């Protein structure tokens, strides 16, 4: 996979996680463990995107 393809894939996953986090936060009894996990995944992707941008 090309570098641009990988960045595009990660950006898409980042947006999807954003949506899932928003949906979970809208629930009356949001699952805090699930939110924490989703946010951790989102941060990991963001860090990888930054690393790819720097290289």
PDB file of C-alpha atoms in Angstrom:
ATOM      1  CA  UNK A   1       0.000   0.000   0.000  1.00  0.00           C
ATOM      2  CA  UNK A   2       1.266   3.456  -0.842  1.00  0.00           C
ATOM      3  CA  UNK A   3       1.991   6.067   1.796  1.00  0.00           C
ATOM      4  CA  UNK A   4      -0.912   8.208   0.608  1.00  0.00           C
ATOM      5  CA  UNK A   5      -3.209   5.175   0.655  1.00  0.00           C
ATOM      6  CA  UNK A   6      -2.230   4.375   4.237  1.00  0.00           C
ATOM      7  CA  UNK A   7      -2.796   7.984   5.328  1.00  0.00           C
ATOM      8  CA  UNK A   8      -6.188   7.979   3.635  1.00  0.00           C
ATOM      9  CA  UNK A   9      -7.152   4.708   5.312  1.00  0.00           C
ATOM     10  CA  UNK A  10      -6.103   6.009   8.733  1.00  0.00           C
ATOM     11  CA  UNK A  11      -7.951   9.301   8.234  1.00  0.00           C
ATOM     12  CA  UNK A  12     -11.094   7.346   7.356  1.00  0.00           C
ATOM     13  CA  UNK A  13     -10.766   5.163  10.466  1.00  0.00           C
ATOM     14  CA  UNK A  14     -10.215   8.310  12.551  1.00  0.00           C
ATOM     15  CA  UNK A  15     -13.493   9.812  11.239  1.00  0.00           C
ATOM     16  CA  UNK A  16     -15.361   6.570  11.897  1.00  0.00           C
ATOM     17  CA  UNK A  17     -14.098   6.461  15.473  1.00  0.00           C
ATOM     18  CA  UNK A  18     -15.171  10.085  15.893  1.00  0.00           C
ATOM     19  CA  UNK A  19     -18.693   9.120  14.853  1.00  0.00           C
ATOM     20  CA  UNK A  20     -18.763   6.110  17.175  1.00  0.00           C
ATOM     21  CA  UNK A  21     -17.589   8.279  20.085  1.00  0.00           C
ATOM     22  CA  UNK A  22     -20.305  10.857  19.371  1.00  0.00           C
ATOM     23  CA  UNK A  23     -22.953   8.134  19.192  1.00  0.00           C
ATOM     24  CA  UNK A  24     -21.813   6.621  22.482  1.00  0.00           C
ATOM     25  CA  UNK A  25     -21.746  10.012  24.208  1.00  0.00           C
ATOM     26  CA  UNK A  26     -25.348  10.682  23.101  1.00  0.00           C
ATOM     27  CA  UNK A  27     -26.601   7.553  24.842  1.00  0.00           C
ATOM     28  CA  UNK A  28     -28.314   8.211  28.186  1.00  0.00           C
ATOM     29  CA  UNK A  29     -26.011   5.779  29.985  1.00  0.00           C
ATOM     30  CA  UNK A  30     -22.797   5.996  28.002  1.00  0.00           C
ATOM     31  CA  UNK A  31     -20.374   3.134  28.570  1.00  0.00           C
ATOM     32  CA  UNK A  32     -17.285   4.864  29.968  1.00  0.00           C
ATOM     33  CA  UNK A  33     -15.010   1.889  29.315  1.00  0.00           C
ATOM     34  CA  UNK A  34     -16.130   1.743  25.693  1.00  0.00           C
ATOM     35  CA  UNK A  35     -15.590   5.492  25.330  1.00  0.00           C
ATOM     36  CA  UNK A  36     -12.127   5.208  26.824  1.00  0.00           C
ATOM     37  CA  UNK A  37     -11.220   2.405  24.411  1.00  0.00           C
ATOM     38  CA  UNK A  38     -12.570   4.290  21.377  1.00  0.00           C
ATOM     39  CA  UNK A  39     -10.664   7.422  22.354  1.00  0.00           C
ATOM     40  CA  UNK A  40      -7.478   5.388  22.860  1.00  0.00           C
ATOM     41  CA  UNK A  41      -7.856   3.906  19.373  1.00  0.00           C
ATOM     42  CA  UNK A  42      -8.466   7.360  17.921  1.00  0.00           C
ATOM     43  CA  UNK A  43      -5.351   8.762  19.610  1.00  0.00           C
ATOM     44  CA  UNK A  44      -3.225   5.873  18.343  1.00  0.00           C
ATOM     45  CA  UNK A  45      -4.387   6.548  14.777  1.00  0.00           C
ATOM     46  CA  UNK A  46      -3.762  10.286  15.183  1.00  0.00           C
ATOM     47  CA  UNK A  47      -0.210   9.578  16.382  1.00  0.00           C
ATOM     48  CA  UNK A  48       0.449   7.284  13.428  1.00  0.00           C
ATOM     49  CA  UNK A  49      -0.884   9.914  11.019  1.00  0.00           C
ATOM     50  CA  UNK A  50       1.447  12.521  12.534  1.00  0.00           C
ATOM     51  CA  UNK A  51       4.359  10.130  12.226  1.00  0.00           C
ATOM     52  CA  UNK A  52       3.546   9.446   8.572  1.00  0.00           C
ATOM     53  CA  UNK A  53       3.198  13.167   7.853  1.00  0.00           C
ATOM     54  CA  UNK A  54       6.623  13.807   9.379  1.00  0.00           C
ATOM     55  CA  UNK A  55       8.336  11.149   7.256  1.00  0.00           C
TER      56      UNK A  55
END
